[in-house]
PDB file of C-alpha atoms and ligand atoms in Angstrom:
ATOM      1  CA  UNK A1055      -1.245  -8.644  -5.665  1.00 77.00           C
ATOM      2  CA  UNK A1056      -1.226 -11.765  -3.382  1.00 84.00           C
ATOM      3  CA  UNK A1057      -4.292 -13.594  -5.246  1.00 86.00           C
ATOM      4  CA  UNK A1058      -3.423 -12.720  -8.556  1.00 83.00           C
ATOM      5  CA  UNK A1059      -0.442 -14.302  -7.736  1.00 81.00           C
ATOM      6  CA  UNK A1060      -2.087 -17.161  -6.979  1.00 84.00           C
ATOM      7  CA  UNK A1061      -3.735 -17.629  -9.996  1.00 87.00           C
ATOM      8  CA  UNK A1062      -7.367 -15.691  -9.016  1.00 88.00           C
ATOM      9  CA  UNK A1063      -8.427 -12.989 -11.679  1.00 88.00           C
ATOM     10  CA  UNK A1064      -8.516 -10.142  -8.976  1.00 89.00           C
ATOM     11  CA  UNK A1065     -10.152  -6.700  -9.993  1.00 90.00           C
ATOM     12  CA  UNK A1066      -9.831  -3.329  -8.047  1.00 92.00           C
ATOM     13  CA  UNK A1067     -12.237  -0.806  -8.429  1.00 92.00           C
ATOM     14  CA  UNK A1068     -10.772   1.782  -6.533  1.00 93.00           C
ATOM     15  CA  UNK A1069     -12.150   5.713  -6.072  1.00 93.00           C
ATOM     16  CA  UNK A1070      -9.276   7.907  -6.991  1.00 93.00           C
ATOM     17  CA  UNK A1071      -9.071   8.978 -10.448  1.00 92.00           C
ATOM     18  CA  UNK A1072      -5.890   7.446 -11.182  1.00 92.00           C
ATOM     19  CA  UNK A1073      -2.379   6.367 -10.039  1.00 91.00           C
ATOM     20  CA  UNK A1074      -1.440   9.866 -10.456  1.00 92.00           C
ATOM     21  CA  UNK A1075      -4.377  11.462  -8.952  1.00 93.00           C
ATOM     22  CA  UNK A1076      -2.951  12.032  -5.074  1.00 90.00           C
ATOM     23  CA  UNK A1077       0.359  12.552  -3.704  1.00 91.00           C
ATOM     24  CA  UNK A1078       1.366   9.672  -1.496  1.00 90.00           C
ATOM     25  CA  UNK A1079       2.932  11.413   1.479  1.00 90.00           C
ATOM     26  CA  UNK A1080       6.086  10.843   3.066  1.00 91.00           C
ATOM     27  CA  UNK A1081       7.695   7.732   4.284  1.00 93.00           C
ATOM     28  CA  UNK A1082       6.374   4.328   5.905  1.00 94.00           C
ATOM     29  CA  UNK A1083       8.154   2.436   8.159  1.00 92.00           C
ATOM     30  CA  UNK A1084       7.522  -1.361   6.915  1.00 94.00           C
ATOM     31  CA  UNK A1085       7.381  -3.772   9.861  1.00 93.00           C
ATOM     32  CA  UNK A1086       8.184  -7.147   9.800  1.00 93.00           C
ATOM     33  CA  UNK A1087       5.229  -9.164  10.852  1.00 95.00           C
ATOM     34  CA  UNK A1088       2.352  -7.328   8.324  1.00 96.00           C
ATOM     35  CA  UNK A1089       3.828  -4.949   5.367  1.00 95.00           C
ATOM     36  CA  UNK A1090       6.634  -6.808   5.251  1.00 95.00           C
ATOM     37  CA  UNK A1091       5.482 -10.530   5.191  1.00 96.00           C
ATOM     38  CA  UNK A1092       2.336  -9.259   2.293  1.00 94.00           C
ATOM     39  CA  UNK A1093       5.200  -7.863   0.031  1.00 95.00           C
ATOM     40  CA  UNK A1094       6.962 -11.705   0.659  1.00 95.00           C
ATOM     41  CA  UNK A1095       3.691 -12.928  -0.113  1.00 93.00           C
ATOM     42  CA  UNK A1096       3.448 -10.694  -3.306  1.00 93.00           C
ATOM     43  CA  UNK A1097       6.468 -12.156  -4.295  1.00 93.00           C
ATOM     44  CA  UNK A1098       8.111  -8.349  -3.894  1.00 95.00           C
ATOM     45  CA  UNK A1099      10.611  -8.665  -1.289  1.00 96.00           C
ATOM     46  CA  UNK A1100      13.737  -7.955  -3.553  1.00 97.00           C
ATOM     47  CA  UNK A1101      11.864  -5.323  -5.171  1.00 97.00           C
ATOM     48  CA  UNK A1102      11.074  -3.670  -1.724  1.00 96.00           C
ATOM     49  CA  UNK A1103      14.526  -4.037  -0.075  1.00 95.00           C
ATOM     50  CA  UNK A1104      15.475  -2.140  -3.398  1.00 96.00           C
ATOM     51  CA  UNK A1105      13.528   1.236  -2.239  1.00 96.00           C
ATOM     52  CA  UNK A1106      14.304   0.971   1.254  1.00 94.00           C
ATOM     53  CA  UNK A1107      15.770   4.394   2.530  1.00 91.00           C
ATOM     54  CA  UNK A1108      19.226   3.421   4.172  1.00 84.00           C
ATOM     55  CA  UNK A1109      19.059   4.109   7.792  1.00 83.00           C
ATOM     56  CA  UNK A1110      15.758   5.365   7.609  1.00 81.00           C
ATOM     57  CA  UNK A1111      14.534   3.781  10.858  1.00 82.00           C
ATOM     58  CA  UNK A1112      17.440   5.954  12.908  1.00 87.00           C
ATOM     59  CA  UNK A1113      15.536   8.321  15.378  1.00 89.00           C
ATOM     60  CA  UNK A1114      17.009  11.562  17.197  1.00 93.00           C
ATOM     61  CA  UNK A1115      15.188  13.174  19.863  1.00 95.00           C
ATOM     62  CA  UNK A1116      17.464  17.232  20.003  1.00 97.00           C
ATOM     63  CA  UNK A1117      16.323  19.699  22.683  1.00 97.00           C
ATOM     64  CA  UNK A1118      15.457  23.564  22.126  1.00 96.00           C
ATOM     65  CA  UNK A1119      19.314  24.190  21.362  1.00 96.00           C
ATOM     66  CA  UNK A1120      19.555  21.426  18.791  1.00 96.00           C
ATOM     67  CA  UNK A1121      21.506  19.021  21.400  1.00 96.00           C
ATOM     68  CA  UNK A1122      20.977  15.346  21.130  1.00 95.00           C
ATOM     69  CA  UNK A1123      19.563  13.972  24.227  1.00 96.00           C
ATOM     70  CA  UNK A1124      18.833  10.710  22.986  1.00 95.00           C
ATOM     71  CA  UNK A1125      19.590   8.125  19.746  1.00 93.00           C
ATOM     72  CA  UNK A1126      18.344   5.336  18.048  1.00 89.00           C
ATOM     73  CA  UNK A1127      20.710   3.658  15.046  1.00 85.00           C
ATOM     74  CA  UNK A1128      17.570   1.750  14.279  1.00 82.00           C
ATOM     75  CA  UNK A1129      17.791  -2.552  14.046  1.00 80.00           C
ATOM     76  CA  UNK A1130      16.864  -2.430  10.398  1.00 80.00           C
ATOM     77  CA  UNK A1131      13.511  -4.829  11.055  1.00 85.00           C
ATOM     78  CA  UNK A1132      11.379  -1.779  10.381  1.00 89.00           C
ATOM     79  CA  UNK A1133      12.716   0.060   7.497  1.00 92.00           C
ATOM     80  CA  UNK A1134      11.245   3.151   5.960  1.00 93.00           C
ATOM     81  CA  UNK A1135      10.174   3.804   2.375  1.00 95.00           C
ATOM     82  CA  UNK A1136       9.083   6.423   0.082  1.00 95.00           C
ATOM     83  CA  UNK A1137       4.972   5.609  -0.146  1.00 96.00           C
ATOM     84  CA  UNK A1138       4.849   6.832  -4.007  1.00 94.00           C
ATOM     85  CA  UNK A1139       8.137   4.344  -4.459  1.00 96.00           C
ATOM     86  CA  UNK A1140       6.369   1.698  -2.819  1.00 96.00           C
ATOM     87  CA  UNK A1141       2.895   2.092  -4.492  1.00 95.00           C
ATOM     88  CA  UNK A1142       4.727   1.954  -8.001  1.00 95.00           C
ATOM     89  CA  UNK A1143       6.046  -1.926  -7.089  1.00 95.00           C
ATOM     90  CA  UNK A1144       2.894  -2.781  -6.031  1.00 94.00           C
ATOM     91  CA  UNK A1145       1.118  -0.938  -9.374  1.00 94.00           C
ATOM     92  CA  UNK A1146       3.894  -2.361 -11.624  1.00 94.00           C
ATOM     93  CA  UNK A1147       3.480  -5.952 -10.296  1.00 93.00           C
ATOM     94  CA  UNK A1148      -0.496  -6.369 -11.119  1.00 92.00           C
ATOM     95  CA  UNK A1149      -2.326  -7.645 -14.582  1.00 89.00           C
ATOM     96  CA  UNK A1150      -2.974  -4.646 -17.022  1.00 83.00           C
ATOM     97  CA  UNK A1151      -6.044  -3.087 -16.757  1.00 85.00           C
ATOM     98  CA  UNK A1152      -7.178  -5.107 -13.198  1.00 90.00           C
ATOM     99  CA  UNK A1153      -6.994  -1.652 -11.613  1.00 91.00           C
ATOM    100  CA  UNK A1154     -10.777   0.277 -12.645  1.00 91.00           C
ATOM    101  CA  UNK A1155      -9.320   3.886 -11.729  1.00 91.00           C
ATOM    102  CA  UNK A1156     -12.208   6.386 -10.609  1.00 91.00           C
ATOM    103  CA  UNK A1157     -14.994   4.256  -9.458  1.00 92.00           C
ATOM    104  CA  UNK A1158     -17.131   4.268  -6.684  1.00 94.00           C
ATOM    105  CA  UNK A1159     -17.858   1.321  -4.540  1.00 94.00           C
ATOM    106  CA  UNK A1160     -21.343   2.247  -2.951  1.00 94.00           C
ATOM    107  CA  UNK A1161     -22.832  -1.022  -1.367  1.00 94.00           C
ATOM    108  CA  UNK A1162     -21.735  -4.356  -0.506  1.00 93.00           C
ATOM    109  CA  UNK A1163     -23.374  -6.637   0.533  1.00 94.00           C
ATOM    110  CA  UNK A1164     -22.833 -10.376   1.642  1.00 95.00           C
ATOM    111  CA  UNK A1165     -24.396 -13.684  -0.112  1.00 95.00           C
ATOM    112  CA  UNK A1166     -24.116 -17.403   0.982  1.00 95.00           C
ATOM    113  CA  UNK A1167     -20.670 -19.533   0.816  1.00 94.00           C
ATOM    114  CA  UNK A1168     -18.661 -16.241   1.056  1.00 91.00           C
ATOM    115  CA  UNK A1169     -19.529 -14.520  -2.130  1.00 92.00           C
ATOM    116  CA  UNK A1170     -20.644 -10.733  -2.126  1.00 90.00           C
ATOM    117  CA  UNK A1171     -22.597  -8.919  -4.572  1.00 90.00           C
ATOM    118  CA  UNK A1172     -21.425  -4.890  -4.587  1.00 90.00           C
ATOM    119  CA  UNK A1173     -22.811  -1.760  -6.472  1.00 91.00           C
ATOM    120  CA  UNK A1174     -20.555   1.060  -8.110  1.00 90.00           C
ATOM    121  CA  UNK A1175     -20.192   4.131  -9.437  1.00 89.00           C
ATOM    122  CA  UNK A1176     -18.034   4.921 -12.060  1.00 81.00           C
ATOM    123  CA  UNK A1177     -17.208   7.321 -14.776  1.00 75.00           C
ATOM    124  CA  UNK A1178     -18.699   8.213 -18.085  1.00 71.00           C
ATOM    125  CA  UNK A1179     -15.489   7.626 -19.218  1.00 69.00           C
ATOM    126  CA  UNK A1180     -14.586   4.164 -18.062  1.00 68.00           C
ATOM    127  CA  UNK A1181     -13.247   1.484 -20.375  1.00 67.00           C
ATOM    128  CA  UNK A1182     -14.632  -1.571 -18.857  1.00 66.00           C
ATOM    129  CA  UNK A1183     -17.960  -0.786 -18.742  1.00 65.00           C
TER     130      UNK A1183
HETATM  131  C1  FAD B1019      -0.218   9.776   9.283  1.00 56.03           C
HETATM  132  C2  FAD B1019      -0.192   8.272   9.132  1.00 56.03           C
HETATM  133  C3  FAD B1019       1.033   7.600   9.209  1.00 56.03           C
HETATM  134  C4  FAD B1019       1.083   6.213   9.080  1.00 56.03           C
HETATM  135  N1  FAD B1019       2.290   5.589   9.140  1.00 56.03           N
HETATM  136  C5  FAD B1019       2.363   4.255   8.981  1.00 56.03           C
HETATM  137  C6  FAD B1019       3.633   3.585   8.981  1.00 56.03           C
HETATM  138  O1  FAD B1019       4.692   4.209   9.108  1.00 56.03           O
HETATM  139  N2  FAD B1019       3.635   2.219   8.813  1.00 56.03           N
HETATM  140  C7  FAD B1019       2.462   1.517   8.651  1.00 56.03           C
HETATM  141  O2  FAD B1019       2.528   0.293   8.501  1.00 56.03           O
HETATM  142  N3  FAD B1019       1.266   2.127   8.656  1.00 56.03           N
HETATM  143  C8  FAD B1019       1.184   3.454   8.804  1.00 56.03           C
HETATM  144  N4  FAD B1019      -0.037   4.082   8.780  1.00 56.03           N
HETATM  145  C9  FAD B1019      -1.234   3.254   8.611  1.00 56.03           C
HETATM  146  C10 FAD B1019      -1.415   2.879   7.145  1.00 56.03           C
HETATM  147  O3  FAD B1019      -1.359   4.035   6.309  1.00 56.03           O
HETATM  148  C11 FAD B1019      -2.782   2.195   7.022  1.00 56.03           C
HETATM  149  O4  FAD B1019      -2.842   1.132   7.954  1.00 56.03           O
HETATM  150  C12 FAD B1019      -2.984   1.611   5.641  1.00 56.03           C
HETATM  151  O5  FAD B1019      -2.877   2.615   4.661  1.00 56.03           O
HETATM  152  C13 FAD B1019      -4.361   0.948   5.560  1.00 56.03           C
HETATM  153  O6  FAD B1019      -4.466   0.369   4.268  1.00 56.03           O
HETATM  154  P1  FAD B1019      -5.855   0.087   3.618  1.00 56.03           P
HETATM  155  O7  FAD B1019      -5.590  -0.486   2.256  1.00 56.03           O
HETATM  156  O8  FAD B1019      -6.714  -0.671   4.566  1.00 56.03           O
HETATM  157  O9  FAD B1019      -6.554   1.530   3.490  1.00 56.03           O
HETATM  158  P2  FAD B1019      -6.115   2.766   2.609  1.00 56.03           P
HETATM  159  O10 FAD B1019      -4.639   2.859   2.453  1.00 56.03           O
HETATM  160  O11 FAD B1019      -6.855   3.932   3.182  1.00 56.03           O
HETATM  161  O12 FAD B1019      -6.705   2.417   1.172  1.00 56.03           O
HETATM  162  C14 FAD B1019      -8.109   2.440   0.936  1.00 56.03           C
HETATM  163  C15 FAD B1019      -8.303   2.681  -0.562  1.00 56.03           C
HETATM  164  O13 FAD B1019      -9.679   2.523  -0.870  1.00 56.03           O
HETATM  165  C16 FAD B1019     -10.102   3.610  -1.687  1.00 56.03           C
HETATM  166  N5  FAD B1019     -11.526   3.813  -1.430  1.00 56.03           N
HETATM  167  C17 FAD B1019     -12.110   4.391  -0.352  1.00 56.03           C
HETATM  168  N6  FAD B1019     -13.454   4.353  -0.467  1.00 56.03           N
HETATM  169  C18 FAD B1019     -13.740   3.736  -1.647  1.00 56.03           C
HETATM  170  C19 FAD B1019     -14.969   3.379  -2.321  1.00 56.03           C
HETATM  171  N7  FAD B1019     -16.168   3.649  -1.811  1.00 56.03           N
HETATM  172  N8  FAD B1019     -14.890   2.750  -3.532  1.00 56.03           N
HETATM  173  C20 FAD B1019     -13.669   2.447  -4.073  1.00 56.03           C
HETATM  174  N9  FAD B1019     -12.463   2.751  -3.470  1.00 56.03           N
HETATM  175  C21 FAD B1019     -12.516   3.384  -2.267  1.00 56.03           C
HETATM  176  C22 FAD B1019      -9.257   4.789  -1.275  1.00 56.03           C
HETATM  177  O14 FAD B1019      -9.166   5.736  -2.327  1.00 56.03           O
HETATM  178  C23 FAD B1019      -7.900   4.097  -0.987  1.00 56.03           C
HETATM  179  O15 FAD B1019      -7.091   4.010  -2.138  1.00 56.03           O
HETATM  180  C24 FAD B1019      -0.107   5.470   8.889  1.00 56.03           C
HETATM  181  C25 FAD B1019      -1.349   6.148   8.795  1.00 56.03           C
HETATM  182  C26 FAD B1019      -1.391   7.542   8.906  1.00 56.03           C
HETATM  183  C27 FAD B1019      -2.724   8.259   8.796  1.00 56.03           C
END
């Protein structure tokens, strides 16, 4: 997201079969310093603070009997989101068709003047090729 932002054709080949392929799992806690400055970087932010789970960050630590022995209200620096909410921002912010769903990176391998030449796999199926 943040090169093709800045105006560099980006591609992803990526191995699953497609956005749909794989639950996402739970939540993510989004800290300030890394997720958080990439999805300013991405231009995201509002987009983000939109799916943000309202006091998601609040912790409770309960004993055997369900008692609270100890709280957190959470600062709201870390907030959590949904992972499948978050990966659609990120999906829905990128060029059509940049994404090459189901294929196989097998080698890499590292040229002169930072360039890399890589190898894949990918399906019978697949449009770009
Ligand atoms: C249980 C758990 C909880 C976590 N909770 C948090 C949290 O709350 N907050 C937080 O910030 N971090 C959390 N993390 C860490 C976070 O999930 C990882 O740091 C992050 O996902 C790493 O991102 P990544 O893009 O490097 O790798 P990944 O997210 O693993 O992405 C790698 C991608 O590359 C694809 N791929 C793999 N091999 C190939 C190949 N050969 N060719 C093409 N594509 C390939 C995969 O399909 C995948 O889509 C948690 C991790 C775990 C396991």
């Amino acid at each position: 997201m943040v090169v093709n932002r800045h105006g560099i054709d980006a591609t992803i080949y990526e191995l699953e079969a497609s956005a749909t392929a794989r639950h996402q799992g739970s939540v993510l806690d989004m800290h300030e310093e890394s997720g958080q400055l990439a999805l300013r970087k991405a231009g995201l932010f509002e987009a983000f603070r939109k799916i943000v789970i309202p006091s998601g960050d609040e912790m409770r630590l309960l004993d055997k009997s369900g008692t609270v022995r100890w709280q957190d209200s959470g600062n709201g620096t870390r907030p959590e989101v949904d992972r499948g909410a978050l990966r659609d921002i990120l999906l829905q912010s990128l060029p059509a068709n940049c994404i090459h769903w189901g294929s196989k990176v097998t080698r890499v391998v590292k040229l002169e003047g930072g360039r890399h030449v890589y190898w894949l796999e990918c399906p019978v199926t697949c449009p770009h090729c």
